[in-house]
């Protein structure tokens, strides 16, 4: 075992030193999970659901303390930490209500003594390597349906959300999930890499494109299920007929919520030239009202940048945009240490020569670009290697549907943004990844469909 030093990103101070896994302990845990999974798969669905219902009740019971832990882990404003936990409850409710329907054995033919059935068999032991930005959401999208469908989970929380990961493990254990069925692996990327070396039946990853591509190279030849939920550069187009004030308020929130550290943060805004100036003014006015500061304070809206190296990415995007002629309307600098802080930053008059419009920023910065017409907006929205979400603000639903049907994205939004629903599939195009979580697809994905051909003699 080695050690992991945890730093509170809002204060720069050490919050804990904890024991971390190493290659030997990861191998040992993976072996234990194999035995645990076989027993867990034999527990009736009702018994597995009852355990997750108890887990839900414990999250409700401890919600305030869990929100505080999340804030200390990540620098997320406390109200947004509570929102995440409350959102998780809705996702659990969806999974509990849907798992039976999504995974019951289907008879697809019953004719002349021949029956065909589809059975949904658990994958087995799965790896769940998670990001820090919404650890309850991105972890829970995997481990809850995976456990409900009879899998064992080797859960590797991000090293930037370790205390939250341990809290999740503690509540699942208290809820009666055996400790060889849900097993936490503590540590940084090296522990994730050690997990890839084990005999597992599926790997579900949420994180950056760079790590996802490395994992894909490693898992590829092993013929196992691989899901990669990666980054985005999510665009929104504000059409000439859009309600300007409503769009500005919604998009300011979509760009800056969670300090801009959401996979589906609004990262590019295109505005029709006829309303461009009015939109930019309204957008900046909204962002100026966002309070930056202590994430534990109730009125804070913008908290700390969770990972220190991201400050360099933001600086580089700001310098590049300035050098190439973008108009800086507010922000553009780090805020003084201790801790990782960045001013909410808004650029107008950007273009696609700038990194700010091409690479994920993952911080409270945004570029706004003027467009002449719908065709130019669609062309620019699709000028990206990513494809997680995209949106259009307009009063005309038919036009929105037409434009969004031309955009490559897993989720599309009409007059809204930065929104995830447990009832809808969550997936990406291009470098935003492969695979699906949430919805009934995001339950079935933890099973292998087994084909039964049954002839009655
Ligand atoms: P990251 O890639 O740095 O780390 C993600 C996880 O991978 C961590 O647990 C890390 O320890 C582990 N890891 C690192 N190197 C590894 C290796 N070589 N082998 C195995 N595991 C390894 O990403 P992050 O900074 O935690 O998360 C931010 C990124 O996640 C952003 O790009 C964001 O857009 C993306 N994200 C996507 C979604 C989505 O649903 N598509 C959701 C949340 C976050």
Tab-separated table of C-alpha atoms and ligand atoms in Angstrom:
chain	number	residue	atom	x	y	z
A	1	UNK	CA	0.000	0.000	0.000
A	2	UNK	CA	1.156	3.545	-0.745
A	3	UNK	CA	-0.270	6.901	0.328
A	4	UNK	CA	-2.474	9.462	-1.329
A	5	UNK	CA	-2.289	13.073	-0.163
A	6	UNK	CA	-5.582	14.934	-0.584
A	7	UNK	CA	-5.550	18.701	-1.086
A	8	UNK	CA	-8.583	20.957	-0.686
A	9	UNK	CA	-8.509	22.932	-3.965
A	10	UNK	CA	-10.252	25.921	-2.400
A	11	UNK	CA	-7.641	26.435	0.298
A	12	UNK	CA	-4.561	24.641	-1.005
A	13	UNK	CA	-4.281	22.860	2.333
A	14	UNK	CA	-3.963	19.159	2.947
A	15	UNK	CA	-7.304	17.623	3.890
A	16	UNK	CA	-6.146	14.022	4.471
A	17	UNK	CA	-3.494	11.406	3.838
A	18	UNK	CA	-4.970	8.014	3.151
A	19	UNK	CA	-3.744	4.562	2.256
A	20	UNK	CA	-3.832	3.889	-1.484
A	21	UNK	CA	-3.885	0.657	-3.432
A	22	UNK	CA	-0.985	-0.781	-5.364
A	23	UNK	CA	-0.745	-3.371	-8.101
A	24	UNK	CA	-0.801	-6.291	-5.615
A	25	UNK	CA	-3.848	-5.084	-3.681
A	26	UNK	CA	-5.703	-4.319	-6.915
A	27	UNK	CA	-5.069	-7.894	-8.113
A	28	UNK	CA	-6.255	-9.272	-4.791
A	29	UNK	CA	-9.447	-7.185	-4.860
A	30	UNK	CA	-10.198	-8.203	-8.443
A	31	UNK	CA	-9.917	-11.852	-7.466
A	32	UNK	CA	-12.264	-11.367	-4.505
A	33	UNK	CA	-14.805	-9.652	-6.744
A	34	UNK	CA	-15.002	-12.714	-8.954
A	35	UNK	CA	-16.278	-14.867	-6.092
A	36	UNK	CA	-18.568	-12.098	-4.836
A	37	UNK	CA	-20.160	-11.581	-8.233
A	38	UNK	CA	-21.283	-15.187	-8.548
A	39	UNK	CA	-23.118	-15.017	-5.208
A	40	UNK	CA	-24.557	-11.542	-5.935
A	41	UNK	CA	-25.978	-12.617	-9.295
A	42	UNK	CA	-27.943	-15.337	-7.459
A	43	UNK	CA	-29.638	-12.778	-5.167
A	44	UNK	CA	-33.137	-12.134	-6.555
A	45	UNK	CA	-33.671	-8.770	-8.258
A	46	UNK	CA	-35.979	-7.721	-5.407
A	47	UNK	CA	-33.137	-8.270	-2.937
A	48	UNK	CA	-30.693	-6.226	-5.015
A	49	UNK	CA	-33.270	-3.440	-5.358
A	50	UNK	CA	-33.872	-3.462	-1.592
A	51	UNK	CA	-30.147	-2.883	-0.986
A	52	UNK	CA	-30.082	0.083	-3.382
A	53	UNK	CA	-33.248	1.470	-1.722
A	54	UNK	CA	-31.444	1.345	1.628
A	55	UNK	CA	-28.429	3.065	0.045
A	56	UNK	CA	-30.773	5.820	-1.195
A	57	UNK	CA	-32.207	6.255	2.306
A	58	UNK	CA	-28.697	6.593	3.755
A	59	UNK	CA	-27.803	9.240	1.160
A	60	UNK	CA	-30.893	11.189	2.261
A	61	UNK	CA	-29.988	10.719	5.924
A	62	UNK	CA	-26.391	11.942	5.439
A	63	UNK	CA	-27.004	14.422	2.641
A	64	UNK	CA	-25.603	17.479	4.388
A	65	UNK	CA	-22.377	15.775	5.469
A	66	UNK	CA	-21.940	14.183	2.027
A	67	UNK	CA	-22.389	17.560	0.331
A	68	UNK	CA	-19.714	19.031	2.591
A	69	UNK	CA	-17.314	16.182	1.802
A	70	UNK	CA	-17.881	16.718	-1.916
A	71	UNK	CA	-17.185	20.432	-1.559
A	72	UNK	CA	-13.961	19.825	0.370
A	73	UNK	CA	-12.872	17.216	-2.194
A	74	UNK	CA	-13.538	19.287	-5.285
A	75	UNK	CA	-14.194	22.950	-4.408
A	76	UNK	CA	-17.755	22.615	-5.736
A	77	UNK	CA	-20.107	25.254	-4.267
A	78	UNK	CA	-22.103	23.676	-1.457
A	79	UNK	CA	-25.510	24.351	-3.012
A	80	UNK	CA	-24.372	22.637	-6.210
A	81	UNK	CA	-23.064	19.718	-4.133
A	82	UNK	CA	-26.545	19.350	-2.612
A	83	UNK	CA	-28.077	19.592	-6.094
A	84	UNK	CA	-25.897	16.724	-7.239
A	85	UNK	CA	-26.951	14.528	-4.343
A	86	UNK	CA	-30.616	15.350	-4.839
A	87	UNK	CA	-30.214	14.642	-8.555
A	88	UNK	CA	-28.720	11.272	-7.692
A	89	UNK	CA	-31.884	10.359	-5.791
A	90	UNK	CA	-33.932	10.904	-8.948
A	91	UNK	CA	-31.550	8.723	-10.922
A	92	UNK	CA	-31.772	5.938	-8.331
A	93	UNK	CA	-35.580	6.144	-8.482
A	94	UNK	CA	-35.454	5.799	-12.258
A	95	UNK	CA	-33.149	2.771	-12.102
A	96	UNK	CA	-35.260	1.075	-9.444
A	97	UNK	CA	-38.460	1.667	-11.394
A	98	UNK	CA	-36.966	0.532	-14.716
A	99	UNK	CA	-34.602	-2.342	-14.072
A	100	UNK	CA	-37.223	-5.095	-14.175
A	101	UNK	CA	-38.704	-3.863	-17.452
A	102	UNK	CA	-35.273	-3.319	-19.040
A	103	UNK	CA	-33.851	-6.723	-18.145
A	104	UNK	CA	-36.704	-9.221	-17.989
A	105	UNK	CA	-36.367	-12.176	-20.319
A	106	UNK	CA	-38.223	-11.448	-23.558
A	107	UNK	CA	-39.929	-14.058	-25.684
A	108	UNK	CA	-39.561	-12.831	-29.257
A	109	UNK	CA	-41.016	-15.894	-31.035
A	110	UNK	CA	-43.342	-18.666	-29.858
A	111	UNK	CA	-44.583	-20.615	-32.881
A	112	UNK	CA	-44.930	-24.252	-33.933
A	113	UNK	CA	-43.004	-25.567	-30.924
A	114	UNK	CA	-40.147	-23.128	-31.410
A	115	UNK	CA	-39.471	-20.450	-28.865
A	116	UNK	CA	-36.857	-17.673	-28.981
A	117	UNK	CA	-35.921	-15.739	-25.895
A	118	UNK	CA	-33.520	-12.946	-25.017
A	119	UNK	CA	-32.064	-13.194	-21.541
A	120	UNK	CA	-30.064	-10.338	-20.000
A	121	UNK	CA	-27.097	-11.898	-18.212
A	122	UNK	CA	-24.824	-9.741	-16.018
A	123	UNK	CA	-21.444	-8.983	-17.590
A	124	UNK	CA	-19.649	-10.207	-14.456
A	125	UNK	CA	-16.940	-8.140	-12.787
A	126	UNK	CA	-16.781	-4.631	-14.162
A	127	UNK	CA	-14.307	-1.793	-13.678
A	128	UNK	CA	-15.734	1.660	-13.011
A	129	UNK	CA	-13.084	4.372	-13.407
A	130	UNK	CA	-14.620	7.682	-12.535
A	131	UNK	CA	-14.058	11.432	-12.939
A	132	UNK	CA	-14.161	13.961	-10.102
A	133	UNK	CA	-16.435	16.643	-11.498
A	134	UNK	CA	-19.740	14.917	-10.610
A	135	UNK	CA	-18.586	11.843	-8.710
A	136	UNK	CA	-22.071	10.877	-7.504
A	137	UNK	CA	-23.538	11.202	-10.985
A	138	UNK	CA	-20.840	9.666	-13.148
A	139	UNK	CA	-20.046	6.960	-10.610
A	140	UNK	CA	-23.709	6.277	-9.868
A	141	UNK	CA	-24.641	6.058	-13.553
A	142	UNK	CA	-22.448	2.977	-13.589
A	143	UNK	CA	-22.395	1.309	-10.186
A	144	UNK	CA	-26.124	1.540	-9.463
A	145	UNK	CA	-27.400	-0.189	-12.624
A	146	UNK	CA	-24.364	-2.492	-12.603
A	147	UNK	CA	-25.187	-3.693	-9.081
A	148	UNK	CA	-28.908	-3.916	-9.785
A	149	UNK	CA	-28.225	-6.187	-12.745
A	150	UNK	CA	-26.012	-8.569	-10.751
A	151	UNK	CA	-22.489	-7.374	-11.502
A	152	UNK	CA	-19.618	-6.873	-9.083
A	153	UNK	CA	-17.987	-3.448	-9.323
A	154	UNK	CA	-14.342	-2.494	-8.923
A	155	UNK	CA	-14.822	1.223	-8.377
A	156	UNK	CA	-11.880	3.582	-8.887
A	157	UNK	CA	-12.994	7.050	-7.819
A	158	UNK	CA	-10.954	9.971	-9.063
A	159	UNK	CA	-8.034	10.864	-6.838
A	160	UNK	CA	-9.674	14.330	-6.719
A	161	UNK	CA	-12.862	12.947	-5.163
A	162	UNK	CA	-11.482	10.218	-2.959
A	163	UNK	CA	-13.338	11.053	0.255
A	164	UNK	CA	-16.594	11.053	-1.695
A	165	UNK	CA	-15.644	7.694	-3.209
A	166	UNK	CA	-15.008	6.248	0.235
A	167	UNK	CA	-18.307	7.674	1.502
A	168	UNK	CA	-20.118	5.950	-1.391
A	169	UNK	CA	-18.439	2.667	-0.495
A	170	UNK	CA	-19.331	3.041	3.189
A	171	UNK	CA	-23.017	3.637	2.470
A	172	UNK	CA	-23.244	0.761	0.000
A	173	UNK	CA	-21.710	-1.551	2.591
A	174	UNK	CA	-24.105	-0.288	5.270
A	175	UNK	CA	-26.938	-0.927	2.814
A	176	UNK	CA	-25.956	-4.574	2.621
A	177	UNK	CA	-23.954	-4.774	-0.600
A	178	UNK	CA	-21.308	-7.397	0.252
A	179	UNK	CA	-17.749	-6.111	0.468
A	180	UNK	CA	-16.637	-8.489	-2.262
A	181	UNK	CA	-19.319	-7.123	-4.628
A	182	UNK	CA	-18.584	-3.397	-4.483
A	183	UNK	CA	-14.869	-2.802	-3.961
A	184	UNK	CA	-13.161	0.564	-3.964
A	185	UNK	CA	-9.676	1.049	-5.412
A	186	UNK	CA	-8.013	4.117	-3.970
A	187	UNK	CA	-5.349	6.019	-5.826
A	188	UNK	CA	-4.357	7.958	-8.918
A	189	UNK	CA	-4.056	6.938	-12.562
A	190	UNK	CA	-1.528	4.222	-11.740
A	191	UNK	CA	-4.223	2.386	-9.763
A	192	UNK	CA	-6.612	2.786	-12.708
A	193	UNK	CA	-3.888	1.365	-14.948
A	194	UNK	CA	-3.451	-1.596	-12.565
A	195	UNK	CA	-7.192	-2.260	-12.771
A	196	UNK	CA	-6.897	-2.590	-16.552
A	197	UNK	CA	-4.448	-5.458	-16.031
A	198	UNK	CA	-7.016	-7.578	-14.173
A	199	UNK	CA	-9.384	-10.214	-15.499
A	200	UNK	CA	-12.558	-8.129	-15.805
A	201	UNK	CA	-15.619	-8.404	-18.028
A	202	UNK	CA	-16.261	-4.750	-18.803
A	203	UNK	CA	-14.683	-1.368	-18.283
A	204	UNK	CA	-16.751	1.774	-17.841
A	205	UNK	CA	-14.696	4.949	-17.865
A	206	UNK	CA	-15.600	8.596	-17.405
A	207	UNK	CA	-12.850	11.146	-17.874
A	208	UNK	CA	-10.718	12.942	-20.410
A	209	UNK	CA	-10.210	11.995	-24.052
A	210	UNK	CA	-6.467	11.549	-23.435
A	211	UNK	CA	-6.971	8.929	-20.718
A	212	UNK	CA	-9.899	7.346	-22.579
A	213	UNK	CA	-7.758	6.873	-25.692
A	214	UNK	CA	-4.989	5.286	-23.586
A	215	UNK	CA	-7.515	2.907	-22.007
A	216	UNK	CA	-8.984	2.026	-25.415
A	217	UNK	CA	-5.518	1.069	-26.660
A	218	UNK	CA	-4.988	-1.152	-23.663
A	219	UNK	CA	-8.424	-2.831	-23.586
A	220	UNK	CA	-8.944	-3.109	-27.370
A	221	UNK	CA	-7.437	-6.567	-28.014
A	222	UNK	CA	-9.161	-8.077	-24.977
A	223	UNK	CA	-12.657	-8.265	-26.490
A	224	UNK	CA	-14.566	-6.946	-23.533
A	225	UNK	CA	-17.235	-4.322	-23.228
A	226	UNK	CA	-15.703	-0.859	-23.131
A	227	UNK	CA	-17.576	2.380	-22.539
A	228	UNK	CA	-15.814	5.729	-22.630
A	229	UNK	CA	-17.650	8.872	-21.580
A	230	UNK	CA	-15.278	11.658	-22.479
A	231	UNK	CA	-15.096	15.407	-22.868
A	232	UNK	CA	-16.926	17.874	-25.034
A	233	UNK	CA	-16.817	21.311	-26.603
A	234	UNK	CA	-20.539	21.824	-26.475
A	235	UNK	CA	-22.033	24.555	-28.705
A	236	UNK	CA	-25.255	26.534	-28.539
A	237	UNK	CA	-26.701	28.741	-31.274
A	238	UNK	CA	-28.835	31.726	-30.336
A	239	UNK	CA	-31.022	32.428	-33.331
A	240	UNK	CA	-32.299	35.858	-34.389
A	241	UNK	CA	-35.779	35.098	-33.035
A	242	UNK	CA	-34.574	33.849	-29.637
A	243	UNK	CA	-35.730	35.531	-26.424
A	244	UNK	CA	-32.416	37.269	-25.710
A	245	UNK	CA	-32.683	37.735	-21.937
A	246	UNK	CA	-33.853	34.147	-21.371
A	247	UNK	CA	-31.099	32.735	-23.588
A	248	UNK	CA	-28.384	34.853	-21.956
A	249	UNK	CA	-29.406	33.858	-18.455
A	250	UNK	CA	-29.695	30.180	-19.279
A	251	UNK	CA	-26.405	30.032	-21.189
A	252	UNK	CA	-24.468	31.970	-18.539
A	253	UNK	CA	-25.590	29.303	-16.088
A	254	UNK	CA	-24.785	26.530	-18.573
A	255	UNK	CA	-21.270	27.888	-19.090
A	256	UNK	CA	-20.404	28.679	-15.471
A	257	UNK	CA	-22.291	26.129	-13.320
A	258	UNK	CA	-19.909	23.819	-11.437
A	259	UNK	CA	-17.271	26.460	-12.233
A	260	UNK	CA	-17.495	25.403	-15.877
A	261	UNK	CA	-16.270	21.918	-15.002
A	262	UNK	CA	-19.119	19.881	-16.480
A	263	UNK	CA	-18.738	17.511	-19.409
A	264	UNK	CA	-21.829	19.191	-20.896
A	265	UNK	CA	-20.940	22.770	-19.935
A	266	UNK	CA	-21.750	25.236	-22.680
A	267	UNK	CA	-18.283	25.799	-24.176
A	268	UNK	CA	-19.078	27.715	-27.396
A	269	UNK	CA	-21.827	30.237	-28.119
A	270	UNK	CA	-22.847	31.403	-31.607
A	271	UNK	CA	-25.202	34.355	-31.844
A	272	UNK	CA	-27.022	35.782	-34.841
A	273	UNK	CA	-25.567	39.178	-35.814
A	274	UNK	CA	-28.941	40.958	-35.417
A	275	UNK	CA	-29.058	40.286	-31.662
A	276	UNK	CA	-25.361	39.827	-30.992
A	277	UNK	CA	-24.684	43.039	-29.041
A	278	UNK	CA	-27.840	42.725	-26.930
A	279	UNK	CA	-27.037	39.098	-26.138
A	280	UNK	CA	-23.409	39.806	-25.196
A	281	UNK	CA	-24.470	42.655	-22.860
A	282	UNK	CA	-27.117	40.491	-21.160
A	283	UNK	CA	-24.722	37.550	-20.864
A	284	UNK	CA	-21.970	39.615	-19.229
A	285	UNK	CA	-24.480	41.250	-16.867
A	286	UNK	CA	-25.614	37.813	-15.702
A	287	UNK	CA	-22.072	36.504	-15.188
A	288	UNK	CA	-21.115	39.645	-13.228
A	289	UNK	CA	-23.779	38.708	-10.680
A	290	UNK	CA	-22.243	35.276	-10.009
A	291	UNK	CA	-20.514	35.259	-6.662
A	292	UNK	CA	-17.024	33.741	-6.649
A	293	UNK	CA	-15.615	32.553	-3.339
A	294	UNK	CA	-15.629	30.128	-0.447
A	295	UNK	CA	-17.437	27.043	-1.789
A	296	UNK	CA	-18.837	26.330	1.663
A	297	UNK	CA	-20.674	29.698	1.676
A	298	UNK	CA	-24.364	29.448	0.783
A	299	UNK	CA	-24.299	32.304	-1.737
A	300	UNK	CA	-21.245	31.141	-3.704
A	301	UNK	CA	-21.953	30.269	-7.312
A	302	UNK	CA	-18.411	29.871	-8.682
A	303	UNK	CA	-16.008	27.777	-6.631
A	304	UNK	CA	-12.450	26.549	-7.020
A	305	UNK	CA	-10.795	24.889	-10.009
A	306	UNK	CA	-10.445	21.299	-8.821
A	307	UNK	CA	-7.174	20.367	-10.536
A	308	UNK	CA	-4.242	22.788	-10.344
A	309	UNK	CA	-2.888	21.967	-13.866
A	310	UNK	CA	-6.164	23.183	-15.390
A	311	UNK	CA	-5.156	26.747	-14.473
A	312	UNK	CA	-2.386	26.500	-17.089
A	313	UNK	CA	-4.888	25.317	-19.714
A	314	UNK	CA	-7.123	28.310	-18.961
A	315	UNK	CA	-4.195	30.762	-19.051
A	316	UNK	CA	-3.057	29.354	-22.392
A	317	UNK	CA	-6.540	29.625	-23.925
A	318	UNK	CA	-6.896	33.205	-22.678
A	319	UNK	CA	-3.490	34.284	-24.034
A	320	UNK	CA	-4.125	32.570	-27.382
A	321	UNK	CA	-7.544	34.225	-27.756
A	322	UNK	CA	-6.160	37.680	-26.868
A	323	UNK	CA	-3.256	37.282	-29.272
A	324	UNK	CA	-5.612	36.337	-32.104
A	325	UNK	CA	-7.835	39.380	-31.572
A	326	UNK	CA	-10.704	38.236	-29.335
A	327	UNK	CA	-12.341	40.945	-27.207
A	328	UNK	CA	-11.972	40.237	-23.467
A	329	UNK	CA	-15.150	41.477	-21.741
A	330	UNK	CA	-14.422	40.323	-18.223
A	331	UNK	CA	-11.987	38.203	-16.231
A	332	UNK	CA	-9.026	36.539	-17.902
A	333	UNK	CA	-6.790	35.954	-14.900
A	334	UNK	CA	-6.146	33.630	-11.995
A	335	UNK	CA	-7.305	34.837	-8.628
A	336	UNK	CA	-4.682	34.883	-5.881
A	337	UNK	CA	-3.696	31.669	-4.091
A	338	UNK	CA	-4.070	29.872	-1.719
A	339	UNK	CA	-6.185	27.451	-3.671
A	340	UNK	CA	-6.981	27.231	-7.393
A	341	UNK	CA	-9.079	30.169	-8.545
A	342	UNK	CA	-9.934	31.673	-11.901
A	343	UNK	CA	-11.980	34.741	-12.712
A	344	UNK	CA	-15.181	34.111	-14.665
A	345	UNK	CA	-14.025	35.050	-18.137
A	346	UNK	CA	-16.039	36.095	-21.198
A	347	UNK	CA	-14.637	36.713	-24.682
A	348	UNK	CA	-16.554	38.155	-27.620
A	349	UNK	CA	-15.490	38.195	-31.284
A	350	UNK	CA	-13.806	34.803	-31.126
A	351	UNK	CA	-13.265	32.447	-34.075
A	352	UNK	CA	-12.235	28.879	-34.722
A	353	UNK	CA	-8.548	29.687	-35.060
A	354	UNK	CA	-8.567	29.992	-31.261
A	355	UNK	CA	-8.011	27.117	-28.838
A	356	UNK	CA	-10.861	28.530	-26.745
A	357	UNK	CA	-13.267	27.430	-29.503
A	358	UNK	CA	-11.587	24.109	-30.243
A	359	UNK	CA	-10.397	22.396	-27.069
A	360	UNK	CA	-12.304	21.679	-23.874
A	361	UNK	CA	-11.739	24.565	-21.419
A	362	UNK	CA	-13.222	22.918	-18.315
A	363	UNK	CA	-13.296	26.162	-16.405
A	364	UNK	CA	-15.331	29.377	-16.041
A	365	UNK	CA	-14.410	30.780	-19.448
A	366	UNK	CA	-16.459	31.117	-22.619
A	367	UNK	CA	-16.226	32.525	-26.149
A	368	UNK	CA	-19.111	34.147	-28.043
A	369	UNK	CA	-18.969	34.277	-31.851
A	370	UNK	CA	-21.153	36.252	-34.282
A	371	UNK	CA	-22.822	34.331	-37.147
A	372	UNK	CA	-24.668	35.496	-40.281
A	373	UNK	CA	-27.242	32.735	-40.614
A	374	UNK	CA	-28.419	29.263	-39.593
A	375	UNK	CA	-26.159	27.523	-42.104
A	376	UNK	CA	-23.043	29.157	-40.710
A	377	UNK	CA	-24.112	28.278	-37.166
A	378	UNK	CA	-24.612	24.601	-38.026
A	379	UNK	CA	-21.302	24.463	-39.874
A	380	UNK	CA	-19.464	25.926	-36.872
A	381	UNK	CA	-21.293	23.720	-34.364
A	382	UNK	CA	-20.114	20.666	-36.305
A	383	UNK	CA	-16.561	21.986	-36.672
A	384	UNK	CA	-15.270	19.964	-33.716
A	385	UNK	CA	-13.865	16.552	-32.938
A	386	UNK	CA	-16.320	16.229	-30.032
A	387	UNK	CA	-20.078	15.682	-29.976
A	388	UNK	CA	-21.596	15.414	-26.516
A	389	UNK	CA	-24.402	18.010	-26.501
A	390	UNK	CA	-25.583	20.954	-28.620
A	391	UNK	CA	-28.442	23.422	-28.372
A	392	UNK	CA	-30.467	26.049	-30.199
A	393	UNK	CA	-32.421	28.948	-28.727
A	394	UNK	CA	-35.290	30.016	-30.958
A	395	UNK	CA	-39.042	30.521	-30.673
A	396	UNK	CA	-39.575	28.121	-33.586
A	397	UNK	CA	-39.584	24.452	-32.601
A	398	UNK	CA	-39.671	23.215	-36.196
A	399	UNK	CA	-36.552	25.189	-37.060
A	400	UNK	CA	-34.823	23.998	-33.884
A	401	UNK	CA	-35.620	20.390	-34.749
A	402	UNK	CA	-34.307	20.853	-38.279
A	403	UNK	CA	-31.052	22.500	-37.177
A	404	UNK	CA	-30.417	20.055	-34.350
A	405	UNK	CA	-31.020	17.091	-36.638
A	406	UNK	CA	-28.022	18.350	-38.647
A	407	UNK	CA	-25.731	18.602	-35.594
A	408	UNK	CA	-23.573	15.668	-34.471
A	409	UNK	CA	-24.240	15.297	-30.755
A	410	UNK	CA	-25.492	12.647	-28.363
A	411	UNK	CA	-27.967	15.036	-26.709
A	412	UNK	CA	-29.616	18.115	-28.210
A	413	UNK	CA	-31.442	20.937	-26.471
A	414	UNK	CA	-34.140	23.348	-27.577
A	415	UNK	CA	-34.123	26.467	-25.356
A	416	UNK	CA	-32.195	24.747	-22.590
A	417	UNK	CA	-28.666	23.493	-21.942
A	418	UNK	CA	-26.378	21.614	-19.525
A	419	UNK	CA	-29.167	19.182	-18.717
A	420	UNK	CA	-29.077	15.420	-18.103
A	421	UNK	CA	-32.137	13.205	-17.634
A	422	UNK	CA	-32.097	9.671	-16.213
A	423	UNK	CA	-34.871	8.792	-18.694
A	424	UNK	CA	-32.762	9.679	-21.761
A	425	UNK	CA	-29.620	7.976	-23.058
A	426	UNK	CA	-26.353	9.793	-22.367
A	427	UNK	CA	-23.780	9.256	-25.090
A	428	UNK	CA	-21.306	11.057	-27.296
A	429	UNK	CA	-20.268	11.321	-30.935
A	430	UNK	CA	-16.660	11.370	-32.106
A	431	UNK	CA	-14.072	12.010	-29.408
A	432	UNK	CA	-16.801	12.444	-26.789
A	433	UNK	CA	-16.726	8.687	-26.506
A	434	UNK	CA	-18.555	5.429	-27.019
A	435	UNK	CA	-21.314	3.686	-25.098
A	436	UNK	CA	-24.402	4.763	-23.224
A	437	UNK	CA	-25.365	5.408	-19.640
A	438	UNK	CA	-28.839	6.299	-18.282
A	439	UNK	CA	-32.213	5.363	-19.810
A	440	UNK	CA	-33.125	1.708	-20.324
A	441	UNK	CA	-30.089	1.402	-22.655
A	442	UNK	CA	-27.902	2.422	-19.719
A	443	UNK	CA	-29.291	-0.507	-17.715
A	444	UNK	CA	-29.073	-3.101	-20.470
A	445	UNK	CA	-25.485	-2.098	-21.151
A	446	UNK	CA	-24.440	-3.923	-17.965
A	447	UNK	CA	-25.797	-7.192	-19.367
A	448	UNK	CA	-24.989	-9.489	-22.251
A	449	UNK	CA	-28.068	-10.367	-24.257
A	450	UNK	CA	-28.049	-14.189	-24.405
A	451	UNK	CA	-30.013	-15.750	-27.267
A	452	UNK	CA	-32.096	-18.846	-26.398
A	453	UNK	CA	-33.358	-21.097	-29.230
A	454	UNK	CA	-35.805	-23.583	-27.633
A	455	UNK	CA	-37.486	-26.352	-29.627
A	456	UNK	CA	-40.147	-28.296	-27.803
A	457	UNK	CA	-39.844	-31.998	-28.682
B	1	LIG	P1	-8.960	11.987	-16.205
B	1	LIG	O1	-8.939	11.329	-17.534
B	1	LIG	O2	-7.769	12.769	-15.796
B	1	LIG	O3	-9.195	10.914	-15.043
B	1	LIG	C1	-10.334	10.090	-15.004
B	1	LIG	C2	-10.040	8.840	-14.200
B	1	LIG	O4	-9.070	8.052	-14.901
B	1	LIG	C3	-9.454	9.106	-12.814
B	1	LIG	O5	-10.042	8.234	-11.895
B	1	LIG	C4	-7.979	8.800	-13.021
B	1	LIG	O6	-7.312	8.416	-11.832
B	1	LIG	C5	-8.045	7.663	-14.000
B	1	LIG	N1	-6.823	7.437	-14.792
B	1	LIG	C6	-5.861	8.332	-15.125
B	1	LIG	N2	-4.904	7.735	-15.878
B	1	LIG	C7	-5.282	6.449	-16.032
B	1	LIG	C8	-4.719	5.333	-16.733
B	1	LIG	N3	-3.585	5.423	-17.415
B	1	LIG	N4	-5.384	4.161	-16.708
B	1	LIG	C9	-6.548	4.045	-16.050
B	1	LIG	N5	-7.124	5.062	-15.349
B	1	LIG	C10	-6.494	6.245	-15.357
B	1	LIG	O7	-10.269	12.902	-16.201
B	1	LIG	P2	-10.831	13.852	-15.038
B	1	LIG	O8	-9.983	15.073	-14.949
B	1	LIG	O9	-11.070	13.071	-13.826
B	1	LIG	O10	-12.269	14.232	-15.611
B	1	LIG	C11	-12.500	15.334	-16.448
B	1	LIG	C12	-12.877	14.876	-17.827
B	1	LIG	O11	-13.982	13.975	-17.746
B	1	LIG	C13	-13.350	15.999	-18.724
B	1	LIG	O12	-12.791	15.840	-20.009
B	1	LIG	C14	-14.869	15.802	-18.764
B	1	LIG	O13	-15.479	16.330	-19.907
B	1	LIG	C15	-14.961	14.324	-18.710
B	1	LIG	N6	-16.299	13.895	-18.252
B	1	LIG	C16	-17.136	13.312	-19.156
B	1	LIG	C17	-18.424	12.946	-18.773
B	1	LIG	C18	-19.380	12.330	-19.755
B	1	LIG	O14	-20.430	11.873	-19.325
B	1	LIG	N7	-19.077	12.261	-21.030
B	1	LIG	C19	-18.833	13.170	-17.472
B	1	LIG	C20	-17.949	13.751	-16.559
B	1	LIG	C21	-16.673	14.104	-16.973
